[in-house]
Tab-separated table of C-alpha atoms in Angstrom:
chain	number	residue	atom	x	y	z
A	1	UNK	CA	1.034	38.425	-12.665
A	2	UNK	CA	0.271	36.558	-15.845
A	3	UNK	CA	0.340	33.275	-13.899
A	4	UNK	CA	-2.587	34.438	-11.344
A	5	UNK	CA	-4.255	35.781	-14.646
A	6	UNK	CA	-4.048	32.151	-16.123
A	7	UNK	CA	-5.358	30.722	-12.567
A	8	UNK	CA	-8.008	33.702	-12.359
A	9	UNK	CA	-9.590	32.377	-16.050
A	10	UNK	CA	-8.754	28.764	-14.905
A	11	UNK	CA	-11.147	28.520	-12.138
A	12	UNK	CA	-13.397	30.415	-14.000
A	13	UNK	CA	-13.729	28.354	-16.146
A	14	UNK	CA	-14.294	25.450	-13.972
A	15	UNK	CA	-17.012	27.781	-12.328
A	16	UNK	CA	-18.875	28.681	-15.581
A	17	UNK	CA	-18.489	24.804	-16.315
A	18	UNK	CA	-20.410	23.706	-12.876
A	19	UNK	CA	-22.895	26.378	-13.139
A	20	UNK	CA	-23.743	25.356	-16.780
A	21	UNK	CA	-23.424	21.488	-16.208
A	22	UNK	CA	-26.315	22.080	-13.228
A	23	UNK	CA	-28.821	23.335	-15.884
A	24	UNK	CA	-28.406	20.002	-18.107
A	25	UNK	CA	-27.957	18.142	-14.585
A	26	UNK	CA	-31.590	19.656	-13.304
A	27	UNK	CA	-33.071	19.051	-17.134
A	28	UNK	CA	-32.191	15.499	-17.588
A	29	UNK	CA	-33.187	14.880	-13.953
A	30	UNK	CA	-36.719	16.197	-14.892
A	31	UNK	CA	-36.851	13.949	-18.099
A	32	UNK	CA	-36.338	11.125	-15.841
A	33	UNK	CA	-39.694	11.991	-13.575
A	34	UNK	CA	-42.539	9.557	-14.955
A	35	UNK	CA	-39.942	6.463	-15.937
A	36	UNK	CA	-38.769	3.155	-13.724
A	37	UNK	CA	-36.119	5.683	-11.615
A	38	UNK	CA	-37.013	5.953	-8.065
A	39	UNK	CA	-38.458	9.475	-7.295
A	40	UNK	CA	-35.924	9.430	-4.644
A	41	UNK	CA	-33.120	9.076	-6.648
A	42	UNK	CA	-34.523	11.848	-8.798
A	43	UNK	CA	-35.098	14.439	-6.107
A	44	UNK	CA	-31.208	13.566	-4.984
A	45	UNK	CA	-30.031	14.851	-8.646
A	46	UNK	CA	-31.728	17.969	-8.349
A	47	UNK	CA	-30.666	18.722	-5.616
A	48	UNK	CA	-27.168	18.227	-6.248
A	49	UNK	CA	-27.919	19.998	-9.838
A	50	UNK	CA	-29.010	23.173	-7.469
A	51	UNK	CA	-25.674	22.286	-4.811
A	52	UNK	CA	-23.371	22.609	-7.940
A	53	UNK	CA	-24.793	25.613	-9.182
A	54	UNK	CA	-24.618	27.583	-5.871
A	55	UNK	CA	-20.935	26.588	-5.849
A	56	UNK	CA	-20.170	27.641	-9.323
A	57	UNK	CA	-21.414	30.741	-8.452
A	58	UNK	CA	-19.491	30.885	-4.864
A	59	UNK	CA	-16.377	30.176	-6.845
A	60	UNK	CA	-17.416	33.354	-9.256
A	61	UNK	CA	-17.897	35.270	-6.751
A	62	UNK	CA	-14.882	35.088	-5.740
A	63	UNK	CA	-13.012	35.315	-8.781
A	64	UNK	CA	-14.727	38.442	-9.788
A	65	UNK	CA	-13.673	40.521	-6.580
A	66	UNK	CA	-10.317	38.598	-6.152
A	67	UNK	CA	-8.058	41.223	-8.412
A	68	UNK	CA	-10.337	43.931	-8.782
A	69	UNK	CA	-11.182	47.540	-6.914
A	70	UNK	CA	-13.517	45.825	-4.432
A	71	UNK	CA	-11.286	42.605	-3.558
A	72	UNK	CA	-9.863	44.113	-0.421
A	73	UNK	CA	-13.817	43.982	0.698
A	74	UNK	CA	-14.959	40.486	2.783
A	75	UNK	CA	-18.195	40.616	1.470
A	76	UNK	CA	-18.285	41.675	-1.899
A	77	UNK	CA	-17.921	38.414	-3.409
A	78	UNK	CA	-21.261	37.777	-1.649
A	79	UNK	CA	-22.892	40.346	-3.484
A	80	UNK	CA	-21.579	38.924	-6.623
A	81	UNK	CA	-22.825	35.564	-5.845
A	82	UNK	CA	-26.172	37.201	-4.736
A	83	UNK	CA	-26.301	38.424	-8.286
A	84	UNK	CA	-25.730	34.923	-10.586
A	85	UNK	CA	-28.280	33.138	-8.381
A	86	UNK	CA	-30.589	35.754	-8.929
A	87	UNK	CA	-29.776	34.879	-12.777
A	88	UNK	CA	-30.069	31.439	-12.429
A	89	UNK	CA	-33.256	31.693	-10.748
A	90	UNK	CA	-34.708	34.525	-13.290
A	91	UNK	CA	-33.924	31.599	-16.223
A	92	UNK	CA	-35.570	28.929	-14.073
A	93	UNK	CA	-38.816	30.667	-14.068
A	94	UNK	CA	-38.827	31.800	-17.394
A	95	UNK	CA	-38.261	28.381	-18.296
A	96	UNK	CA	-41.581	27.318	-15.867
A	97	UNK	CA	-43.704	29.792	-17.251
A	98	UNK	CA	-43.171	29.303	-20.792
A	99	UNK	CA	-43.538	25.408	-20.664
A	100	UNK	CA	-39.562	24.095	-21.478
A	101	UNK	CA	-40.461	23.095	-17.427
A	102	UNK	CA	-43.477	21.568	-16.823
A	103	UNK	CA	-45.367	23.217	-14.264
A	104	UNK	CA	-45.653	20.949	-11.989
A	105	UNK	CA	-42.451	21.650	-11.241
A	106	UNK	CA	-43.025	24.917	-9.744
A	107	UNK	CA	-44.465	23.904	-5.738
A	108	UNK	CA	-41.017	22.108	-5.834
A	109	UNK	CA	-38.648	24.445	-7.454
A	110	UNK	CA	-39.968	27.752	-6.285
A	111	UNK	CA	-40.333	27.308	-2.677
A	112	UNK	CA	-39.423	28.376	1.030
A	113	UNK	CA	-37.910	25.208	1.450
A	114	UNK	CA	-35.969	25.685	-1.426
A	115	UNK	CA	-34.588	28.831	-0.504
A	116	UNK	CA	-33.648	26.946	2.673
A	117	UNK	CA	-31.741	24.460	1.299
A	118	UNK	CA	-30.150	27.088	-1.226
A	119	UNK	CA	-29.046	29.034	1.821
A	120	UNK	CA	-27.766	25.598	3.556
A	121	UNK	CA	-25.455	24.936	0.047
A	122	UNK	CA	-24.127	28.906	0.343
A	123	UNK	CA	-23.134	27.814	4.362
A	124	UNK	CA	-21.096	24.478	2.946
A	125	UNK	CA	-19.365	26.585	0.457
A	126	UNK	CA	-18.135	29.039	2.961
A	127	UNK	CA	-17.154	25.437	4.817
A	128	UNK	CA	-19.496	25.883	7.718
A	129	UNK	CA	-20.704	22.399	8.067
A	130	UNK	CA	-22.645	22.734	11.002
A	131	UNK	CA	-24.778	25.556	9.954
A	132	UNK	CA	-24.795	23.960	6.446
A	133	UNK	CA	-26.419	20.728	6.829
A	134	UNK	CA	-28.854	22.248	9.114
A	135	UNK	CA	-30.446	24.567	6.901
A	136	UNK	CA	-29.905	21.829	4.024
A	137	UNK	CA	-31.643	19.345	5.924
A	138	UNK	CA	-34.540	21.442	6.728
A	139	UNK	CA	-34.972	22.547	3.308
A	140	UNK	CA	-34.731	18.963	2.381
A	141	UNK	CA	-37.308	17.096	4.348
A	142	UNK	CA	-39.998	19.864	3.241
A	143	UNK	CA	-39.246	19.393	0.347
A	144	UNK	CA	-39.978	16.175	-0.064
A	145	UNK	CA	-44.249	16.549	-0.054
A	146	UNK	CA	-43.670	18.973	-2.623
A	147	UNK	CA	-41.847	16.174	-5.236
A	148	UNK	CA	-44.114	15.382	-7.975
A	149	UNK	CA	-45.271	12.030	-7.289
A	150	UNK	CA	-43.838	11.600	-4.214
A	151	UNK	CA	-44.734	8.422	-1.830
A	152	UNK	CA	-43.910	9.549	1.218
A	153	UNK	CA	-46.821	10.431	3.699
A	154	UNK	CA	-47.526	13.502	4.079
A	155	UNK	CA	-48.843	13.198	7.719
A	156	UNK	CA	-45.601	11.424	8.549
A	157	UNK	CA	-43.691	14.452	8.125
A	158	UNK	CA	-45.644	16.543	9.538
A	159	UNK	CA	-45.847	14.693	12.758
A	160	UNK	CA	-41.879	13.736	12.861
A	161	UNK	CA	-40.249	17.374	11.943
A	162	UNK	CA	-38.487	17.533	15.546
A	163	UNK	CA	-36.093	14.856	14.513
A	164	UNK	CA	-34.660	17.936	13.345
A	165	UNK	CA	-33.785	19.441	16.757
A	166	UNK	CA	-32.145	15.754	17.911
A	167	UNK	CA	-30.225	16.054	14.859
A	168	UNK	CA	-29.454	19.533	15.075
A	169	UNK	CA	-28.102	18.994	18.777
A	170	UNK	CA	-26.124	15.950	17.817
A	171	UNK	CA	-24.119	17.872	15.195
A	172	UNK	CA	-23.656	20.763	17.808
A	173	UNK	CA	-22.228	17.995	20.409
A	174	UNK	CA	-20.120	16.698	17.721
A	175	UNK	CA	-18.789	19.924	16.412
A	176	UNK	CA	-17.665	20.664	19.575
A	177	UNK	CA	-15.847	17.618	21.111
A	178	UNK	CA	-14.309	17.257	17.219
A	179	UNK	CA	-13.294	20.827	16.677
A	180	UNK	CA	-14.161	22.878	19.190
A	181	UNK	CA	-11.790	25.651	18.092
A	182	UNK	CA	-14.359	25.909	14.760
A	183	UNK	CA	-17.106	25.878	16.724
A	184	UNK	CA	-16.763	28.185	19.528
A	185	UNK	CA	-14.033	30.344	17.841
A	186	UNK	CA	-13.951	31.061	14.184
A	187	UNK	CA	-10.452	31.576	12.470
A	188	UNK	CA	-9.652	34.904	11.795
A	189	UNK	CA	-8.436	36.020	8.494
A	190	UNK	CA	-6.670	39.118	8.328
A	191	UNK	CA	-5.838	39.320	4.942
A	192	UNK	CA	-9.532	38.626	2.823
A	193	UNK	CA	-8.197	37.827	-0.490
A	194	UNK	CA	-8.919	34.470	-1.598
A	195	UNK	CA	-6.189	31.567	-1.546
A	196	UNK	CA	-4.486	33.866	1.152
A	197	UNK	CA	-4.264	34.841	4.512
A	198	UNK	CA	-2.922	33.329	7.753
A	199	UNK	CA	-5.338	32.212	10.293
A	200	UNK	CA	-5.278	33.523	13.670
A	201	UNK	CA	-5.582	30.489	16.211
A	202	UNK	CA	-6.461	32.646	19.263
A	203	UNK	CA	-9.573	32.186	20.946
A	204	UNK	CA	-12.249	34.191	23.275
A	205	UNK	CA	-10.922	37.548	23.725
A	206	UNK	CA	-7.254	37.434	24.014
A	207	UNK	CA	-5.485	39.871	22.800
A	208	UNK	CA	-8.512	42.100	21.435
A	209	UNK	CA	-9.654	39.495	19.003
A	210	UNK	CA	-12.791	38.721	19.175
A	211	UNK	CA	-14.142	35.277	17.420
A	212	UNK	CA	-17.326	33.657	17.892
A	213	UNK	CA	-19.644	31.190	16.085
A	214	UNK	CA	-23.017	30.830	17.838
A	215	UNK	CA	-25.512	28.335	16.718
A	216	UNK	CA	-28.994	27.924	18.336
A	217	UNK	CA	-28.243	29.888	21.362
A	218	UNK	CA	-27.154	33.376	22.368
A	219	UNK	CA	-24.389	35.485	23.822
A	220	UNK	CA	-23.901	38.818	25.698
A	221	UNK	CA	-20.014	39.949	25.766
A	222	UNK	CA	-18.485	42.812	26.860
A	223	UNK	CA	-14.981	43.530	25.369
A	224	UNK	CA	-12.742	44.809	28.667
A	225	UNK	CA	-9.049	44.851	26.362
A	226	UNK	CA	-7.118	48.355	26.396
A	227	UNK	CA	-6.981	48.124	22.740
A	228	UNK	CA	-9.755	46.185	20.593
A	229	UNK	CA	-8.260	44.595	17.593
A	230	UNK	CA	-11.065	42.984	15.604
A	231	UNK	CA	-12.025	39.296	15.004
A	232	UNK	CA	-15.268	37.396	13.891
A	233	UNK	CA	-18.751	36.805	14.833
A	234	UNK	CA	-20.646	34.556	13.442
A	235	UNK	CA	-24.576	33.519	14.107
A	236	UNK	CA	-26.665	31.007	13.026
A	237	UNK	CA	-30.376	30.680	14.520
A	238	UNK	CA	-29.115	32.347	17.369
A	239	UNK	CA	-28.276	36.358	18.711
A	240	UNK	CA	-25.212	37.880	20.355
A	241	UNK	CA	-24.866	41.553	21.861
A	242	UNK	CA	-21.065	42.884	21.450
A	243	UNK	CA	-20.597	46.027	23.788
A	244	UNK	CA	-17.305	47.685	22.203
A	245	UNK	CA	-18.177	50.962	24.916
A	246	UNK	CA	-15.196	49.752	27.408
A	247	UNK	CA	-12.267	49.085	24.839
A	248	UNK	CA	-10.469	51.649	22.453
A	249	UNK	CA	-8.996	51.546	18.855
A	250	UNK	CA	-5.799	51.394	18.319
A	251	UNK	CA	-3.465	54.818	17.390
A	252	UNK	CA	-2.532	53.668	13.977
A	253	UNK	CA	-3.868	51.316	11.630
A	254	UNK	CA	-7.453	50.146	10.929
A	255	UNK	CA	-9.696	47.300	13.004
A	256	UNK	CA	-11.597	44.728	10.975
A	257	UNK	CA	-14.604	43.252	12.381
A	258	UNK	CA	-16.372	40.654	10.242
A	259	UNK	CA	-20.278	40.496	11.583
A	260	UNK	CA	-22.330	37.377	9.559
A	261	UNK	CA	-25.837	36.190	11.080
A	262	UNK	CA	-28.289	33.925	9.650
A	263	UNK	CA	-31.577	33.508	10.647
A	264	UNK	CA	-30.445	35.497	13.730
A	265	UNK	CA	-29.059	39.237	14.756
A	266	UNK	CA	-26.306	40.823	15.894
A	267	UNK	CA	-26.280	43.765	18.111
A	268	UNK	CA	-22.783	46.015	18.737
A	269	UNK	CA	-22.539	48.577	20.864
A	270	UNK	CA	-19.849	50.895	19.976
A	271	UNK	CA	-19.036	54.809	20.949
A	272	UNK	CA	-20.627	57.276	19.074
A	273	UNK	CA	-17.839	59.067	18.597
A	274	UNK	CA	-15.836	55.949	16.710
A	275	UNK	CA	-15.243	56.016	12.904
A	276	UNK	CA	-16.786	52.971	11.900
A	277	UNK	CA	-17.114	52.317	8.058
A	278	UNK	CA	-19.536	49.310	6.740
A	279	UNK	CA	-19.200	47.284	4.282
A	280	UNK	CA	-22.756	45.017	4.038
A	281	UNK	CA	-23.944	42.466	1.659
A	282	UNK	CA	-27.480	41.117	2.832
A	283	UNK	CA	-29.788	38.887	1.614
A	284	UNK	CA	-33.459	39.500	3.394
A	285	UNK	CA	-31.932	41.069	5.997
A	286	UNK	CA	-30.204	44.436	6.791
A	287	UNK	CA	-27.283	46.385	8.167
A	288	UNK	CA	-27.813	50.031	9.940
A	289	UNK	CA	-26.005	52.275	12.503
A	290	UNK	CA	-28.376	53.702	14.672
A	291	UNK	CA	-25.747	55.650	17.223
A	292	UNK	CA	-26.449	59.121	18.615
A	293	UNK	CA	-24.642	61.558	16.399
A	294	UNK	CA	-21.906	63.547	18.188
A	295	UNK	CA	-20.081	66.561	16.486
A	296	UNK	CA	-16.594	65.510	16.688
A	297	UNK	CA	-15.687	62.204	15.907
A	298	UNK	CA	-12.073	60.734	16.253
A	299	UNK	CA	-11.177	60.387	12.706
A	300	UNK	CA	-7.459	59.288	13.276
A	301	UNK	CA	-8.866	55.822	13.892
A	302	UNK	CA	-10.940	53.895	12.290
A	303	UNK	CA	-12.939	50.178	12.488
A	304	UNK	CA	-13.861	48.869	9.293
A	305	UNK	CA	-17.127	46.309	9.577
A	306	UNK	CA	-18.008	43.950	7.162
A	307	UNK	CA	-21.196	42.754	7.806
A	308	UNK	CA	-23.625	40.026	6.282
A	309	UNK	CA	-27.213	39.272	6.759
A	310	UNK	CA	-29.441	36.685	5.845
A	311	UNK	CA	-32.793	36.507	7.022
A	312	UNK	CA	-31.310	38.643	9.903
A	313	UNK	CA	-29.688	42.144	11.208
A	314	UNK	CA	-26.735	43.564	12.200
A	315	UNK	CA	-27.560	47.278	14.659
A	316	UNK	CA	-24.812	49.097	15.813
A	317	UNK	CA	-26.146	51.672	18.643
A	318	UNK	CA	-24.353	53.686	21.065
């Protein structure tokens, strides 16, 4: 116990240390606008300034809910990451609108493709790569107009943005003659702590697991298994319909389905008269079960759903 206290204030430490060594990162990087440093060079330490705080506050999120009431909950540490970049971002503008940041600043630092390249960093910390450098890259290259100073053409990027979709496609191709395993069929991990857990290495639906990662495209799947078990979905850009209506739960024990979409939705069909519990932790986006009510429901079973949303939604209907 005291040893997994002393790793708990460890990395939390560590965590504290990269989200306050981004701030000084991000300020000296802004000193340098305006000297002999390439503008390029510039833009590449803020960036990394706003990488390293995202994963400071990953890592914090996880620390938080690792011990604690909520721990045995897959998303919460989501929530708790939510919260510190909503901190960091509420001390960024105070700092733009009472002049410690010039205000120039503020096209570049408070912007959509900001947010998207935020949201790309959050996808590398969970160590989706794919999805990751994606949204990362987006973010990045319209970004670039908005850099004080910048040389780049304007028109230039406008006209050239669907280098994006080659690139995008080549990292799909790649991801799945390297590891198509990741790709197709996210790991299942039963037990959610952090630092724990033993993957499941079974793919499609054998066995009533259920583990998908769909990027850019969509799905439809009908679960035909006796007994449904759980598993993973996971979207990206891209839609999937799960229709639970021809499987059961099992007799004893619970079910764990983990639901995440970005930029996409999820749609599960499951009986109304299921006990289905949520657990939800969105960002722009929402969770909501929208089955018929029935009178009786079989409370001797339950499926437990943790489900997150970004820029997207998760529907369960009957």
């Amino acid at each position: 116990m005291e040893s997994t206290t002393n790793k708990s204030v460890f990395l939390s430490v560590i965590a504290l240390a990269l989200m306050a060594g981004s701030g000084l990162l991000l300020s000296w990087a802004i000193n340098l606008h305006g000297t002999s440093i390439a503008p390029g060079i510039i833009m590449i330490v803020i960036l990394g300034a706003v990488f390293l705080y995202i994963a400071g506050a990953t890592m914090m999120g996880r620390i938080v809910v690792r011990g604690g009431e909520y721990g045995k909950y897959g998303g919460a540490h989501n929530g708790i990451t939510f919260a510190f970049l909503v901190i960091g971002l509420g001390i960024l503008w105070l700092c733009l609108n009472n002049g410690v940041v010039p205000e120039m600043w503020k096209p570049f630092l408070i912007s959509w493709p900001m947010l998207l390249f935020a949201l790309g960093c959050m996808e590398l910390c969970k160590i989706r790569s794919v999805s990751g450098l994606i949204l990362a890259a987006i973010g990045t290259y319209f970004l670039v107009p908005r850099f004080p100073g910048t040389p780049i053409d304007t028109q230039f990027l406008a006209t050239s943005w669907p280098v994006f979709l080659v690139i995008a496609g080549v990292l799909i191709i790649f991801s799945i003659l390297i590891k198509p395993k990741r790709f197709r069929w996210s790991s299942y991990v039963e037990k959610s702590e952090w630092g724990t857990g033993q993957n499941d290495k079974s793919t499609g639906n054998q066995d009533g697991m259920v583990n998908y990662e769909i990027i850019f495209s969509g799905m439809e799947q009908v679960v035909l298994d006796t007994v449904f078990k759980g598993g993973r979905v996971s979207t990206v850009f891209g839609g999937m319909e799960l229709d639970l209506r021809r499987t059961s739960l099992a007799d004893e024990g619970v079910a764990t389905l983990h639901v995440e979409t970005v930029f996409g939705g999820i749609n599960i069909k499951a009986p109304g008269e299921w006990n289905i519990e949520i657990h939800s932790s969105s960002v722009f986006g929402g969770v909501s079960d929208r089955r018929i009510p029935v009178q009786e429901k079989d409370m001797t079973r339950k499926l437990v759903i943790f489900a997150e949303a970004v820029f997207g939604g998760i529907t369960i209907v009957s």
